[in-house]
Amino acid sequence: MVSARLGMLHYVIDHVYGAFMHRTRITPPFFSRGWGGPKLELLERMAKQLFPMYVEGHNWPPPLVRPVWRTVWETKTARLREGVFQTPCDDELTAALPPESRTARVAWLVPKNVPPQKMSCVVHLAGTGDHTYDRRLRLGGPLVKQNIATMVLESPLYGRRRPFLQRGARLLCVSDLLLLGRATIDESRSLLHWLDTEEGFGKMGVCGLSMGGVHASMVGSLHPTPVATLPFLSPHSAVVAFCEGILKYGTAWEALREELAAQKITMTLDEVREKMRTVLSLTDVTRFPIPKNPDAVIFVAATDDGYIPKHSVLELQKAWPGSEVRWVTGGHVSSFILHNDEFRRAIVDGLDRATTHITMKLLLCLSMLFISSLPSSYSCNSKDENTLLQIKKHFNNPDLLSTWNPATDCCTSWTGIECTNGRVTLLSMSKDNNLVGHIPDQIGDLLELQSLEMSYMNLTGNIPRTITKLKHLDFIFLKWNRLSGPIPDYISELKNVTFMDLSYNKFTGPVPGWLTQMPKLQTFQIDNNSLTGPIPNSFGSFADSLLIRLSIFFAALFISSLPSSYSCNPKDKNTLLQIKKHFNNPKLLSSWDPQTDCCTSWTGIECTNGRVTLFSMANDDSVVGQIPDQIGDLPELRTLEMSSINLTGNIPRTITKLKHLVLIFLSWNRLSGPIPDYISELKSVTFLDISFNKFTGPIPGWLTQMPKLQTFQANNNSLTGPIPNSFGSFVGNAPNLFLPYNKLSGKIPESLSKIDFQAVVLKGNGFTGDGSMFFGGNKRTVQLDLSRNLFEFDLSKVKFGKSMALLDLSHNRIFGTLPRELTELRLERFNISYNRLCGKIPRGGQLQTFKSYEFAENRCLCGSPLKKAWVHASMVGSLHPTQLQHFHSDLHTMQLLHSVKED
């Protein structure tokens, strides 16, 4: 009787908490902006690719990530590090992620002085509302004593990766739930792969609570090697949480119904809930493959869970024979608080049951890693040590640097220092407000430095010019100081920097236009400073042609929110109010109040001298309709963004009145029909993005008549036909062409051999014949992606420009051998899998740093990094004549020919 009453109490606690959180208006509901439009269709397709019918035969290792780490703190027994890396999601998924989510963040609590093959590591995934590392670090912290490391992934759309318009954990669209899940899966699998292949951990696991447990189940199911899989208080599907459990009271059902009604789809609320069930059934873990080692799967469930019914947990156990369910007495909320010891016990037991993934090759790697994990045989370089001691003296020997003792080795004993081969590669000084002064000039004498952190201190002045000596610098963290003055232009000389955070300082002056000259920069954070002026026009063209990969955080567009000395032009204001009326006064435009000034108070509007120069409507699927003709009545408009809403129809002719228009963003809508030829009248446009729509017809030949066009993005439409012959001659410089995932076909015009493109992406079309005209020894091409077409040409005759960094030729019919010139390129991405290439892979350069699957499935390719090469007899007879000549001329391949495997 007592246990029954306690159980009821736990159940009531869940419902009281749920009522407080989800039935009141303290927090907004989930999915207040609808279903997600085209993004939902994309995510539904990508979710289905994870089911067994698609996964079978394609479960190769996930993309490898290489996090860049900084040390937060360390003791004699443990070290906490935080790292960042670019999400390994494919191009389509990365484009769907908000810019804030494209840089992944992770914390890693690891025992010290223990070789990795004697440790285990568990990746902890976030539950609903878990925006920080703290709770999961508290769960995993005590396990350090048992040599179990804890890795905590910050979920996409959560924490510092949360989109600006999203409040807390309340995802804006249903598509965001699928997006969060798919990105978490990809990032988790890549981290596990990194722990295995790069760090040498023998045993690994993945766990999570509630939503994190669902994701942990999916990761454990899909990971290509056995891992301990540990879902805590989690359902078998998001259907249970949002359609059966307490979260159904926190879902914006009426908003979802209204969006369907706006699309002339009439549904009752019950029918809307049924549609939600259908969509969220894609998260049903029972539809996923059985994990490689189901004995290492342990579910921990609560007896009186008001969020997750018992039947949901038992369905998972039934689907995965050999798995175990452990019950704890309590509800969802109380178990979350009271039963951490049971969760830890499950982690230990799951790891004990996990199969240690070791092959002979890995044993060799582990022995090397073991050596590298012991005290380094390279003592600290004397010049680096002297430089660090000068830095310590510069700051008057602060307590923060008390371990910097000349009698000890700086690489193994000094806080905040990490080395490679005796050279300092990481310097981390942070969280000491007693430390006052300028950044010392001596910082430039650490010539191998890759990561510089000097944050949360009282640094003043500016960044010294000597920083330009750090040619290998990759990450710069200088946030939360008192640095001031204009951001120095000489920082543009740091060509290897990918991440720069100058937020929470006192920098003044304009947004630096020279950011476009930093070819590898992917994230620039400058929020909470005092920058003034507009976004530079130069931002229409970045050096590596990957504008969409650069995330710029300006803290709610602080720049544009500064008081304007000019009030809004009355004609522009009237035009904006007509546009608001055209869209039936949507919530997105609720700040457009006629009683306020449009230049200073209206969301998505920026002005120069009182005239509207930027118009931005984005990320609201409740907005339905066509692009209004009135858009042409904003004559000074320079930037037009209407993305991720439900626009239909085509682009109106009135857009041609916008003679100053520079940037056009119309992606993620339902725009259709041929791309209008009158767009060619916009002679000032530099960037045109119409990706993820339903445009049909040919690629417009008139693009050659737009003299300033630098980037044209039309991926994921339904364009047909060949590349126009007119692309052999542009009135200005050739623009970057992003045309993947259309229905294009035919041969590439030979005239394109004269054109010097910086970026061409034709992935996922039906092009045939020769693609070699995109190559050339004198060309400045940075990115070339011809993958998943039917190209057929001899790669051995191709000449490569020195700037080539991103090359993907996979899934074609390309033959010949790999040119030795490839070893001279600084390649960041390279894939030639699934072709008809032969011969030995040249040694040198970056080629051996890529994974074997990026060379796989060629006819007779051999050499490192491929583990083994052989060829079926049937293949030899089907080789292209030119390829057969290469095949016989290569001595190594000749030896393979004598040992042909017969079917």
CSV table of C-alpha atoms in Angstrom, one decimal, residues 409-666:
chain,number,residue,atom,x,y,z
A,409,ASP,CA,59.0,20.7,-18.2
A,410,CYS,CA,56.5,23.1,-19.7
A,411,CYS,CA,55.0,20.4,-21.9
A,412,THR,CA,54.1,18.1,-19.1
A,413,SER,CA,53.7,20.2,-16.0
A,414,TRP,CA,52.6,23.7,-16.8
A,415,THR,CA,48.9,24.6,-16.6
A,416,GLY,CA,47.3,25.7,-19.8
A,417,ILE,CA,50.1,24.5,-22.0
A,418,GLU,CA,50.0,21.6,-24.6
A,419,CYS,CA,52.7,20.6,-26.9
A,420,THR,CA,53.4,18.5,-30.0
A,421,ASN,CA,56.9,17.2,-30.4
A,422,GLY,CA,58.1,19.6,-27.8
A,423,ARG,CA,56.7,22.7,-29.4
A,424,VAL,CA,53.9,24.7,-27.7
A,425,THR,CA,50.7,24.4,-29.7
A,426,LEU,CA,48.1,25.5,-27.2
A,427,LEU,CA,48.3,28.4,-24.7
A,428,SER,CA,45.2,28.8,-22.4
A,429,MET,CA,45.0,31.5,-19.8
A,430,SER,CA,41.5,32.3,-18.5
A,431,LYS,CA,39.1,33.2,-15.7
A,432,ASP,CA,41.4,35.3,-13.5
A,433,ASN,CA,40.1,38.9,-13.1
A,434,ASN,CA,43.3,39.7,-11.1
A,435,LEU,CA,45.3,39.4,-14.2
A,436,VAL,CA,45.7,42.9,-15.7
A,437,GLY,CA,47.7,44.2,-18.7
A,438,HIS,CA,48.1,44.1,-22.5
A,439,ILE,CA,48.5,41.0,-24.6
A,440,PRO,CA,52.3,40.6,-24.6
A,441,ASP,CA,54.2,41.1,-27.8
A,442,GLN,CA,56.1,37.8,-26.9
A,443,ILE,CA,53.0,35.9,-27.9
A,444,GLY,CA,54.3,36.0,-31.5
A,445,ASP,CA,57.4,34.0,-30.5
A,446,LEU,CA,55.4,30.7,-30.0
A,447,LEU,CA,55.9,29.9,-33.7
A,448,GLU,CA,54.0,26.6,-33.7
A,449,LEU,CA,51.0,27.8,-31.7
A,450,GLN,CA,47.6,26.6,-33.0
A,451,SER,CA,45.2,27.6,-30.3
A,452,LEU,CA,45.4,30.8,-28.3
A,453,GLU,CA,43.0,31.5,-25.4
A,454,MET,CA,43.2,34.6,-23.1
A,455,SER,CA,39.6,35.0,-22.0
A,456,TYR,CA,37.7,36.2,-18.9
A,457,MET,CA,40.6,38.4,-17.7
A,458,ASN,CA,41.2,42.2,-17.6
A,459,LEU,CA,43.2,42.5,-20.7
A,460,THR,CA,43.3,46.0,-22.2
A,461,GLY,CA,44.7,47.7,-25.3
A,462,ASN,CA,44.5,45.9,-28.6
A,463,ILE,CA,45.8,42.8,-30.3
A,464,PRO,CA,49.5,43.2,-31.0
A,465,ARG,CA,50.9,43.0,-34.5
A,466,THR,CA,53.3,40.2,-33.5
A,467,ILE,CA,50.3,37.8,-33.6
A,468,THR,CA,50.9,37.8,-37.4
A,469,LYS,CA,54.0,35.6,-36.8
A,470,LEU,CA,51.7,32.7,-35.8
A,471,LYS,CA,51.3,31.2,-39.2
A,472,HIS,CA,49.8,27.9,-37.8
A,473,LEU,CA,47.2,29.6,-35.6
A,474,ASP,CA,43.8,28.0,-36.0
A,475,PHE,CA,41.7,29.1,-33.0
A,476,ILE,CA,41.6,32.5,-31.2
A,477,PHE,CA,39.6,33.0,-28.0
A,478,LEU,CA,39.9,36.6,-26.6
A,479,LYS,CA,36.4,37.1,-25.2
A,480,TRP,CA,35.3,38.8,-21.9
A,481,ASN,CA,38.2,41.3,-21.7
A,482,ARG,CA,38.5,45.1,-22.1
A,483,LEU,CA,40.2,45.1,-25.4
A,484,SER,CA,39.5,48.3,-27.4
A,485,GLY,CA,40.0,50.2,-30.6
A,486,PRO,CA,39.3,49.1,-34.1
A,487,ILE,CA,39.8,45.4,-34.9
A,488,PRO,CA,43.3,45.4,-36.5
A,489,ASP,CA,43.4,44.7,-40.2
A,490,TYR,CA,46.7,42.8,-39.9
A,491,ILE,CA,44.7,39.9,-38.4
A,492,SER,CA,43.7,39.1,-42.1
A,493,GLU,CA,47.3,37.8,-42.5
A,494,LEU,CA,46.4,34.8,-40.3
A,495,LYS,CA,45.3,32.6,-43.2
A,496,ASN,CA,44.8,29.3,-41.2
A,497,VAL,CA,42.4,30.7,-38.6
A,498,THR,CA,39.0,28.9,-38.6
A,499,PHE,CA,37.5,30.3,-35.4
A,500,MET,CA,37.8,33.8,-33.9
A,501,ASP,CA,35.9,34.9,-30.8
A,502,LEU,CA,36.3,38.6,-29.7
A,503,SER,CA,33.0,38.9,-28.0
A,504,TYR,CA,32.4,40.9,-24.8
A,505,ASN,CA,35.1,43.5,-25.3
A,506,LYS,CA,35.1,47.2,-26.2
A,507,PHE,CA,36.1,47.1,-29.8
A,508,THR,CA,34.9,50.0,-31.9
A,509,GLY,CA,34.8,51.0,-35.6
A,510,PRO,CA,33.3,49.1,-38.5
A,511,VAL,CA,32.8,45.4,-39.1
A,512,PRO,CA,36.1,44.4,-40.8
A,513,GLY,CA,35.6,43.9,-44.5
A,514,TRP,CA,39.0,42.0,-44.6
A,515,LEU,CA,37.3,39.0,-43.1
A,516,THR,CA,36.6,38.0,-46.7
A,517,GLN,CA,40.3,37.5,-47.2
A,518,MET,CA,40.7,34.8,-44.5
A,519,PRO,CA,40.2,31.7,-46.6
A,520,LYS,CA,39.5,29.2,-43.8
A,521,LEU,CA,37.5,31.3,-41.4
A,522,GLN,CA,34.3,29.6,-40.5
A,523,THR,CA,33.1,31.3,-37.3
A,524,PHE,CA,33.6,35.0,-36.3
A,525,GLN,CA,32.0,36.0,-32.9
A,526,ILE,CA,32.0,39.7,-32.1
A,527,ASP,CA,28.8,40.1,-30.0
A,528,ASN,CA,28.6,42.7,-27.2
A,529,ASN,CA,31.1,45.2,-28.5
A,530,SER,CA,30.6,48.7,-29.8
A,531,LEU,CA,31.0,48.3,-33.6
A,532,THR,CA,29.2,50.7,-35.8
A,533,GLY,CA,28.2,51.1,-39.4
A,534,PRO,CA,26.7,48.6,-41.9
A,535,ILE,CA,27.6,45.1,-42.9
A,536,PRO,CA,30.4,45.5,-45.5
A,537,ASN,CA,29.4,45.0,-49.2
A,538,SER,CA,32.5,42.8,-49.5
A,539,PHE,CA,30.7,40.1,-47.5
A,540,GLY,CA,29.0,39.2,-50.8
A,541,SER,CA,32.3,37.4,-51.7
A,542,PHE,CA,34.4,35.4,-49.4
A,543,ALA,CA,37.8,34.2,-50.5
A,544,ASP,CA,37.0,30.5,-50.3
A,545,SER,CA,33.5,31.1,-51.9
A,546,LEU,CA,31.8,29.5,-48.9
A,547,LEU,CA,29.8,32.4,-47.5
A,548,ILE,CA,27.1,30.0,-46.2
A,549,ARG,CA,29.7,28.3,-44.0
A,550,LEU,CA,30.6,31.5,-42.2
A,551,SER,CA,28.6,32.1,-39.0
A,552,ILE,CA,28.7,35.8,-37.9
A,553,PHE,CA,27.2,36.5,-34.5
A,554,PHE,CA,26.4,40.2,-33.8
A,555,ALA,CA,24.3,39.7,-30.7
A,556,ALA,CA,20.8,40.4,-32.1
A,557,LEU,CA,22.2,42.6,-34.8
A,558,PHE,CA,23.5,45.1,-32.2
A,559,ILE,CA,25.0,47.1,-35.0
A,560,SER,CA,21.6,47.7,-36.6
A,561,SER,CA,19.9,48.5,-33.4
A,562,LEU,CA,21.9,51.6,-32.6
A,563,PRO,CA,19.8,54.7,-32.6
A,564,SER,CA,19.5,56.2,-36.1
A,565,SER,CA,19.8,59.9,-36.7
A,566,TYR,CA,17.3,59.6,-39.5
A,567,SER,CA,13.6,58.6,-39.0
A,568,CYS,CA,12.1,56.1,-41.4
A,569,ASN,CA,11.2,57.5,-44.8
A,570,PRO,CA,7.3,57.7,-44.9
A,571,LYS,CA,7.1,56.0,-48.4
A,572,ASP,CA,9.3,53.1,-47.2
A,573,LYS,CA,7.2,52.8,-44.1
A,574,ASN,CA,3.9,52.7,-46.0
A,575,THR,CA,5.4,50.1,-48.3
A,576,LEU,CA,6.4,47.9,-45.4
A,577,LEU,CA,2.9,48.2,-43.9
A,578,GLN,CA,1.4,47.1,-47.2
A,579,ILE,CA,3.7,44.0,-47.2
A,580,LYS,CA,2.6,43.2,-43.6
A,581,LYS,CA,-1.0,43.4,-44.7
A,582,HIS,CA,-0.3,41.3,-47.8
A,583,PHE,CA,0.8,38.5,-45.4
A,584,ASN,CA,-2.3,39.0,-43.1
A,585,ASN,CA,-0.4,40.7,-40.3
A,586,PRO,CA,1.7,37.6,-39.2
A,587,LYS,CA,3.2,37.3,-35.7
A,588,LEU,CA,6.7,37.5,-37.3
A,589,LEU,CA,6.0,41.2,-38.1
A,590,SER,CA,4.2,42.1,-34.8
A,591,SER,CA,6.8,44.7,-34.1
A,592,TRP,CA,5.9,46.6,-37.3
A,593,ASP,CA,3.8,49.2,-35.4
A,594,PRO,CA,2.8,52.3,-37.3
A,595,GLN,CA,3.3,54.3,-34.1
A,596,THR,CA,7.0,53.4,-34.0
A,597,ASP,CA,10.0,54.1,-36.3
A,598,CYS,CA,10.6,51.4,-38.8
A,599,CYS,CA,14.4,52.0,-38.8
A,600,THR,CA,14.9,51.6,-35.1
A,601,SER,CA,12.1,49.4,-33.8
A,602,TRP,CA,10.9,47.0,-36.6
A,603,THR,CA,12.3,43.5,-36.6
A,604,GLY,CA,14.2,42.6,-39.8
A,605,ILE,CA,14.6,46.1,-41.0
A,606,GLU,CA,17.8,48.2,-41.3
A,607,CYS,CA,18.2,51.7,-42.7
A,608,THR,CA,20.8,54.1,-44.0
A,609,ASN,CA,19.9,57.7,-43.8
A,610,GLY,CA,16.3,56.8,-43.2
A,611,ARG,CA,15.9,54.6,-46.3
A,612,VAL,CA,15.3,50.9,-45.9
A,613,THR,CA,18.4,49.0,-47.1
A,614,LEU,CA,17.8,45.6,-45.5
A,615,PHE,CA,14.6,43.6,-45.5
A,616,SER,CA,14.6,40.2,-43.6
A,617,MET,CA,11.7,37.8,-43.1
A,618,ALA,CA,12.9,34.3,-42.2
A,619,ASN,CA,12.2,31.1,-40.2
A,620,ASP,CA,8.4,31.3,-39.9
A,621,ASP,CA,6.3,28.7,-41.7
A,622,SER,CA,3.1,30.3,-40.7
A,623,VAL,CA,3.8,33.1,-43.3
A,624,VAL,CA,2.1,32.0,-46.5
A,625,GLY,CA,1.7,33.6,-49.8
A,626,GLN,CA,3.6,35.1,-52.7
A,627,ILE,CA,6.4,37.6,-52.7
A,628,PRO,CA,4.4,40.9,-52.8
A,629,ASP,CA,4.8,43.2,-55.7
A,630,GLN,CA,5.4,46.0,-53.2
A,631,ILE,CA,8.9,44.7,-52.6
A,632,GLY,CA,9.9,46.8,-55.6
A,633,ASP,CA,8.9,50.0,-53.9
A,634,LEU,CA,11.9,49.9,-51.5
A,635,PRO,CA,14.2,51.7,-54.0
A,636,GLU,CA,17.3,51.8,-51.8
A,637,LEU,CA,17.1,48.1,-50.8
A,638,ARG,CA,20.5,46.3,-50.8
A,639,THR,CA,19.7,43.1,-49.0
A,640,LEU,CA,16.6,41.0,-49.5
A,641,GLU,CA,16.0,38.0,-47.4
A,642,MET,CA,12.8,35.9,-47.4
A,643,SER,CA,14.0,32.5,-46.4
A,644,SER,CA,12.5,29.5,-44.6
A,645,ILE,CA,8.9,30.6,-45.0
A,646,ASN,CA,6.1,29.3,-47.2
A,647,LEU,CA,6.4,31.5,-50.2
A,648,THR,CA,4.8,30.2,-53.4
A,649,GLY,CA,4.6,31.4,-57.0
A,650,ASN,CA,7.6,33.1,-58.6
A,651,ILE,CA,9.8,36.2,-58.2
A,652,PRO,CA,7.8,39.2,-59.2
A,653,ARG,CA,8.9,41.5,-62.0
A,654,THR,CA,8.8,44.5,-59.7
A,655,ILE,CA,12.1,43.3,-58.2
A,656,THR,CA,13.8,44.8,-61.2
A,657,LYS,CA,13.1,48.3,-59.7
A,658,LEU,CA,15.7,47.5,-57.0
A,659,LYS,CA,18.7,48.9,-58.8
A,660,HIS,CA,20.9,48.9,-55.7
A,661,LEU,CA,20.1,45.3,-54.7
A,662,VAL,CA,23.3,43.4,-53.8
A,663,LEU,CA,22.3,40.3,-51.8
A,664,ILE,CA,19.2,38.1,-52.5
A,665,PHE,CA,18.3,35.2,-50.1
A,666,LEU,CA,15.1,33.3,-51.1
